[in-house]
XYZ file of C-alpha atoms in Angstrom:
434
model
C 12.410 11.449 -2.999
C 9.017 12.198 -3.485
C 6.730 13.566 -0.779
C 3.079 15.069 -0.663
C 2.386 17.771 1.162
C 1.291 16.293 4.588
C 4.333 14.200 4.671
C 6.524 17.398 3.871
C 4.881 19.288 6.524
C 5.589 16.807 9.135
C 8.890 16.166 8.314
C 10.027 19.542 7.974
C 9.082 22.218 10.664
C 11.668 24.877 9.310
C 10.135 24.725 6.029
C 6.554 25.192 7.238
C 7.601 28.418 9.423
C 6.233 30.662 6.862
C 2.783 28.636 5.810
C -0.373 30.868 5.815
C -2.413 30.175 9.174
C -5.435 28.003 8.423
C -8.560 29.760 8.906
C -11.126 28.966 11.421
C -13.706 26.403 10.685
C -15.744 28.325 13.094
C -16.151 31.220 10.967
C -16.764 29.698 7.744
C -18.986 26.517 8.438
C -21.203 24.901 5.693
C -23.944 25.124 8.299
C -26.819 27.871 7.924
C -25.747 31.087 8.794
C -27.440 33.796 11.215
C -28.521 36.929 9.250
C -26.046 39.183 11.252
C -23.409 36.249 9.849
C -24.174 36.513 6.122
C -21.684 38.034 3.621
C -23.572 39.021 0.502
C -21.809 39.279 -2.930
C -22.075 40.608 -6.301
C -20.441 39.581 -9.353
C -19.402 41.270 -12.288
C -18.554 39.547 -15.143
C -20.119 36.195 -15.112
C -18.924 34.128 -18.016
C -15.699 32.293 -16.771
C -13.003 33.205 -13.873
C -15.675 35.563 -12.451
C -18.022 32.736 -12.187
C -15.285 30.479 -10.949
C -14.543 32.940 -8.417
C -18.092 33.036 -7.235
C -18.550 29.392 -6.560
C -15.366 29.388 -4.403
C -17.057 31.592 -2.266
C -20.506 30.176 -2.255
C -18.911 27.118 -0.539
C -19.284 29.128 2.715
C -22.790 28.798 3.828
C -22.471 32.392 5.074
C -21.971 33.833 1.700
C -24.997 34.881 -0.374
C -24.951 35.752 -3.992
C -27.573 39.174 -4.141
C -27.019 40.363 -7.601
C -25.187 39.178 -10.929
C -24.068 41.668 -13.925
C -23.145 41.049 -17.400
C -23.314 42.846 -20.626
C -24.649 39.246 -22.001
C -27.958 38.769 -21.701
C -27.497 34.978 -22.432
C -24.965 34.712 -20.229
C -26.317 36.662 -17.302
C -29.773 34.819 -17.667
C -28.320 31.262 -17.879
C -25.806 31.915 -14.642
C -28.978 33.537 -12.645
C -31.101 30.327 -13.274
C -28.091 28.515 -12.618
C -27.793 29.763 -8.854
C -31.722 29.439 -8.501
C -31.341 26.006 -9.137
C -28.342 25.271 -7.241
C -29.391 27.199 -4.126
C -33.198 28.065 -4.151
C -32.624 31.846 -4.572
C -32.514 33.768 -7.805
C -30.014 36.738 -7.970
C -31.073 40.093 -9.105
C -29.161 40.949 -12.465
C -27.998 44.084 -14.180
C -26.415 45.014 -17.577
C -25.122 47.948 -15.875
C -22.196 47.483 -13.528
C -23.258 50.990 -11.547
C -26.649 49.993 -10.876
C -25.204 46.533 -8.835
C -23.045 49.322 -7.058
C -25.913 50.967 -5.939
C -27.320 48.620 -3.870
C -26.734 49.050 0.135
C -26.728 45.414 0.765
C -23.606 44.064 -0.893
C -20.439 43.617 1.053
C -18.130 42.170 -1.435
C -18.077 42.562 -5.209
C -16.079 40.324 -7.168
C -14.733 41.653 -10.684
C -13.859 39.009 -13.145
C -14.327 41.323 -16.847
C -12.029 41.981 -18.897
C -8.606 43.622 -17.926
C -9.439 46.821 -19.514
C -12.485 46.989 -17.405
C -11.005 46.153 -14.062
C -9.872 49.721 -12.940
C -13.024 51.946 -13.111
C -15.241 49.179 -11.735
C -12.725 48.634 -8.733
C -12.594 52.137 -8.103
C -16.535 52.660 -8.152
C -16.796 49.752 -6.051
C -14.415 51.276 -3.371
C -16.215 54.280 -3.527
C -19.433 52.786 -2.707
C -18.309 51.240 0.238
C -17.582 47.497 -1.049
C -14.887 45.381 -0.402
C -13.501 43.887 -3.737
C -11.995 40.389 -5.021
C -10.807 41.631 -8.382
C -9.130 39.002 -11.031
C -5.461 39.323 -12.334
C -4.068 41.144 -13.714
C -4.567 43.790 -11.860
C -5.193 46.003 -14.432
C -4.274 46.650 -18.160
C -1.834 49.753 -17.580
C 0.705 50.626 -15.105
C -1.651 54.180 -14.105
C -4.440 52.017 -13.527
C -2.655 49.928 -11.038
C -1.354 53.112 -9.054
C -5.141 54.439 -9.191
C -6.473 50.996 -7.703
C -3.716 51.166 -5.025
C -4.669 54.814 -4.390
C -8.544 53.815 -4.151
C -8.070 50.885 -1.767
C -6.077 53.203 0.622
C -8.472 56.214 -0.039
C -11.996 54.412 0.926
C -10.257 52.221 3.554
C -11.431 48.783 2.101
C -10.436 45.344 2.254
C -9.198 44.097 -1.196
C -7.577 41.062 -2.936
C -6.114 40.018 -6.273
C -6.978 36.787 -7.615
C -3.300 35.643 -7.675
C -4.340 32.429 -5.610
C -1.082 30.890 -5.708
C -0.577 33.353 -2.904
C -2.718 30.846 -0.526
C -1.340 27.421 -2.034
C 0.573 25.400 0.467
C 2.914 24.030 -2.399
C 4.003 27.611 -3.225
C 4.528 28.373 0.793
C 6.502 25.178 1.175
C 8.556 26.280 -2.002
C 9.232 29.687 -0.303
C 10.297 27.946 2.701
C 12.794 26.051 1.199
C 14.388 28.857 -0.692
C 14.366 31.057 2.316
C 16.209 27.928 4.098
C 19.573 28.749 1.473
C 19.571 25.037 0.773
C 20.233 26.290 -3.059
C 23.061 28.359 -2.293
C 23.277 31.685 -3.864
C 20.626 31.964 -6.350
C 21.655 34.110 -9.679
C 18.422 33.611 -12.122
C 14.744 32.958 -11.698
C 13.445 32.279 -15.098
C 9.809 32.404 -15.949
C 8.001 30.547 -18.937
C 4.337 30.031 -20.395
C 3.896 28.338 -23.581
C 0.149 28.195 -24.580
C -1.410 27.135 -27.591
C -4.653 29.425 -26.825
C -2.413 32.428 -27.265
C -2.003 32.462 -30.980
C -5.190 33.000 -32.201
C -6.289 31.911 -36.043
C -6.961 34.922 -38.357
C -10.199 36.739 -37.075
C -12.769 36.513 -40.063
C -14.368 39.849 -40.839
C -16.525 41.653 -38.918
C -19.789 41.257 -38.326
C -23.123 42.548 -36.753
C -23.378 42.626 -32.836
C -25.174 39.367 -31.688
C -28.867 39.715 -30.117
C -28.494 40.757 -26.094
C -24.875 41.704 -26.087
C -24.425 45.459 -25.334
C -21.052 45.913 -27.342
C -20.573 49.545 -26.489
C -20.849 48.734 -23.133
C -18.348 45.895 -23.296
C -15.628 48.437 -24.880
C -16.513 50.598 -22.178
C -13.564 53.194 -21.764
C -11.578 51.187 -24.505
C -11.247 52.899 -28.274
C -14.235 52.553 -30.205
C -13.927 49.616 -32.969
C -16.235 47.569 -34.865
C -17.531 44.393 -33.346
C -15.677 40.703 -34.452
C -16.177 37.661 -32.700
C -12.490 36.549 -33.009
C -12.032 39.351 -30.520
C -14.557 38.505 -27.944
C -14.842 35.531 -25.233
C -11.238 34.741 -24.151
C -9.816 36.066 -27.130
C -9.515 39.792 -26.197
C -6.567 38.677 -23.859
C -4.758 38.899 -26.981
C -5.534 42.292 -28.191
C -3.709 45.268 -26.686
C -6.870 47.624 -25.868
C -8.125 44.695 -23.616
C -5.225 42.544 -22.454
C -1.820 42.054 -23.070
C -1.422 38.384 -23.929
C 0.221 35.537 -21.850
C 2.666 37.963 -19.817
C -0.222 39.175 -18.367
C -2.402 36.205 -18.080
C -0.382 33.709 -16.945
C 2.779 36.272 -16.173
C 1.421 37.654 -13.313
C 0.933 34.291 -11.785
C 4.548 33.165 -12.402
C 6.419 36.397 -11.857
C 4.527 36.610 -8.527
C 6.333 33.341 -7.361
C 9.703 34.411 -8.893
C 9.549 37.917 -7.109
C 8.356 36.304 -3.989
C 11.091 33.822 -3.879
C 13.737 36.209 -4.381
C 12.178 38.717 -1.865
C 11.609 41.549 -4.584
C 8.963 44.329 -3.457
C 10.255 46.991 -6.274
C 10.502 47.195 -9.718
C 13.492 46.109 -11.412
C 16.947 48.462 -12.183
C 16.339 48.075 -15.747
C 14.254 45.758 -18.120
C 15.919 44.169 -21.289
C 13.248 42.908 -23.883
C 12.558 41.347 -27.601
C 10.178 39.720 -29.769
C 7.130 39.863 -31.969
C 4.700 37.435 -33.795
C 7.499 35.336 -35.098
C 6.053 31.730 -34.515
C 2.657 32.509 -36.391
C 3.250 35.876 -38.063
C -0.434 35.641 -39.950
C -2.247 34.940 -36.716
C -5.306 36.919 -35.281
C -3.576 38.022 -32.434
C -1.955 41.300 -31.670
C -0.024 40.396 -28.859
C 3.243 38.558 -29.062
C 3.741 34.904 -29.604
C 7.417 35.306 -28.915
C 8.938 37.315 -26.336
C 11.792 37.261 -23.992
C 12.048 39.423 -21.016
C 14.957 40.302 -18.762
C 14.750 42.219 -15.463
C 17.768 43.129 -14.295
C 18.451 43.886 -10.360
C 21.801 44.053 -8.268
C 23.284 40.752 -8.228
C 20.303 38.280 -9.664
C 18.218 38.480 -12.811
C 14.456 37.200 -13.201
C 13.377 36.202 -16.776
C 10.120 35.848 -18.705
C 10.004 33.710 -21.875
C 6.389 32.875 -23.795
C 5.945 30.972 -27.022
C 2.374 31.076 -27.908
C 0.750 28.501 -30.274
C 3.056 25.436 -28.758
C 2.836 23.548 -24.954
C 6.646 22.706 -24.587
C 8.898 23.977 -22.629
C 12.003 23.246 -19.811
C 11.817 20.557 -17.821
C 9.070 18.781 -19.721
C 6.787 21.522 -18.237
C 4.881 24.122 -20.996
C 4.874 26.412 -18.217
C 6.349 27.061 -14.726
C 9.820 28.676 -13.218
C 13.249 27.604 -11.891
C 15.438 28.744 -9.581
C 18.919 28.473 -10.330
C 21.376 27.942 -7.600
C 24.911 27.143 -6.763
C 23.987 23.896 -4.772
C 21.129 23.323 -7.427
C 17.874 23.777 -9.689
C 14.297 24.213 -8.210
C 11.716 23.626 -10.661
C 8.305 24.386 -9.881
C 4.536 24.792 -11.520
C 1.022 24.311 -10.128
C 1.444 20.452 -10.093
C 4.733 20.006 -8.265
C 8.079 21.556 -7.560
C 11.565 19.317 -7.429
C 15.277 20.301 -6.787
C 17.653 19.280 -9.025
C 21.149 18.970 -7.316
C 24.199 20.580 -8.386
C 26.219 17.341 -7.646
C 25.977 15.963 -4.064
C 25.438 19.987 -2.759
C 21.724 19.379 -1.848
C 19.683 16.352 -1.987
C 16.960 15.687 -4.133
C 13.528 16.876 -3.087
C 10.164 16.464 -4.661
C 6.729 18.002 -3.227
C 3.306 17.785 -5.097
C 0.146 19.638 -4.713
C -2.901 18.017 -3.246
C -5.413 20.518 -4.239
C -6.516 23.342 -6.297
C -5.957 27.278 -4.812
C -9.033 28.926 -5.655
C -11.123 27.947 -2.603
C -8.335 28.909 -0.122
C -7.876 32.241 -1.785
C -11.535 33.068 -1.314
C -11.526 31.635 2.349
C -8.673 33.598 3.757
C -9.992 36.830 2.033
C -13.239 36.265 3.582
C -11.543 36.048 6.821
C -9.850 39.307 5.980
C -13.425 40.766 5.486
C -15.023 39.889 8.723
C -11.611 40.822 10.717
C -11.047 43.993 8.688
C -7.609 43.059 8.222
C -5.816 44.728 5.386
C -3.225 42.176 4.841
C -5.191 39.883 2.413
C -3.193 36.612 0.903
C -2.572 38.897 -2.336
C -3.104 42.928 -1.374
C -3.463 45.324 -4.450
C -0.061 46.373 -3.770
C 1.469 43.125 -4.705
C -1.120 42.755 -7.484
C 0.028 46.038 -8.929
C 3.769 45.302 -8.922
C 2.554 42.038 -10.598
C 1.031 43.580 -13.112
C 3.587 46.583 -13.479
C 6.073 43.679 -14.371
C 4.057 42.587 -16.911
C 3.279 45.425 -18.632
C 6.987 46.772 -18.602
C 7.836 43.563 -20.520
C 5.177 44.326 -23.183
C 6.532 48.086 -23.387
C 9.811 46.992 -23.867
C 8.890 44.824 -26.682
C 6.782 47.249 -27.973
C 9.327 49.832 -28.026
C 11.839 47.602 -29.914
C 13.959 46.734 -26.982
C 17.080 48.685 -25.453
C 17.234 49.226 -21.531
C 14.256 50.327 -20.247
C 14.286 51.836 -16.559
C 10.733 53.178 -15.102
C 10.981 55.534 -12.213
C 7.734 55.288 -9.937
C 7.910 58.495 -8.385
C 7.358 60.143 -11.425
C 5.811 57.522 -13.345
C 7.801 57.970 -16.514
C 10.054 55.530 -18.240
C 13.679 56.864 -19.633
C 12.443 56.416 -23.498
C 9.602 58.701 -24.552
C 8.387 56.229 -26.632
C 7.841 54.163 -23.835
C 5.744 56.528 -22.014
C 2.737 56.948 -24.332
C 2.083 53.061 -23.097
C 1.506 54.060 -19.323
C -1.897 55.429 -19.141
C -4.421 54.498 -21.252
C -6.852 57.563 -22.953
C -10.281 56.543 -21.857
C -13.351 56.926 -24.726
C -15.970 59.361 -23.896
C -18.110 59.099 -21.713
C -15.598 57.496 -19.572
C -13.058 59.218 -17.327
C -10.181 57.858 -15.789
C -10.338 57.554 -12.219
C -7.744 60.585 -11.162
């Protein structure tokens, strides 16, 4: 049986009981907004995801982009010019995010910078009285995740993590199906992400910093390192100082769905892992092109697998997840989910997506900002949980495997070698936000 979203919702009230309530069109109309209703937004990090996030916000007539910040002057000028062409208003531009945060007229700050910058910029934005939309993964370390959660609570801000699948009807319907019990007892959730971009070609020689790029500011709190174009745009995700590879890039999205589906809100009992740069050992990536992680719980397990440099995977999908139950297996990615029955124990079901989720995620966050509702579609607490799963998986591989256990109360692992990865050492003059 193949069904699209509208037919699925119409035919099964039980499965849609948990769907997010629709946002009122009166709250964010497409027309001109009264001055008192204007939501002023600033963007830090303009090249890729940050720009995409801003575009989702600007679809609402009430939103105005007042300021842009980027360390690359060429990108900054191009984005400012594009906004002027599209909306007739040129935003102010900054190379230093702190000057953007000094503005008193900004309600929301979008953070779309590399992962190693998220924590400082987020905490500073909260301290400055801004509400925040921060890209995933929440942070580049476990301790930074904790600092960001603490900042939201201390400064009483409205914040959301850019894990937009939390706002997707396809995924809400999947969760409702899992809650219905039709799959029977679920013993395993398996998650995978296989992408060619994550196995980098060998980087060329270091070079001079390009004109217009403030490379020292790009590094920020990360260790000093000579410039190499192979570690810059996008490729930084495969370097430990700035990102964590596929498990932090795609893993937080997909692990989020596995944790949500299994009703997990805590860290695992223990983590087992192995991996390395096995497919492309001469590549320029520092993060692992091949890895498997098992998160063990009392009566089930969640697994992560990635194979960088290739784009094939289980059930003909290069990324996705499945839930294995006694009555069948549910397989999902952003295009669809479907149920493969175990014999005749449950009917076949297939649901397809009818759009992407970024716009809905921005809309739901904007409504939370206006109503001062802290229950955003992906809270910072949930973003922290998913990021910690990714970081624990990476750490387990980096120390060579073994049964790794993390105590959230003490902030320490049971293996001393793993504890060196919990909190980064910030480069002067930057200071870790206590």
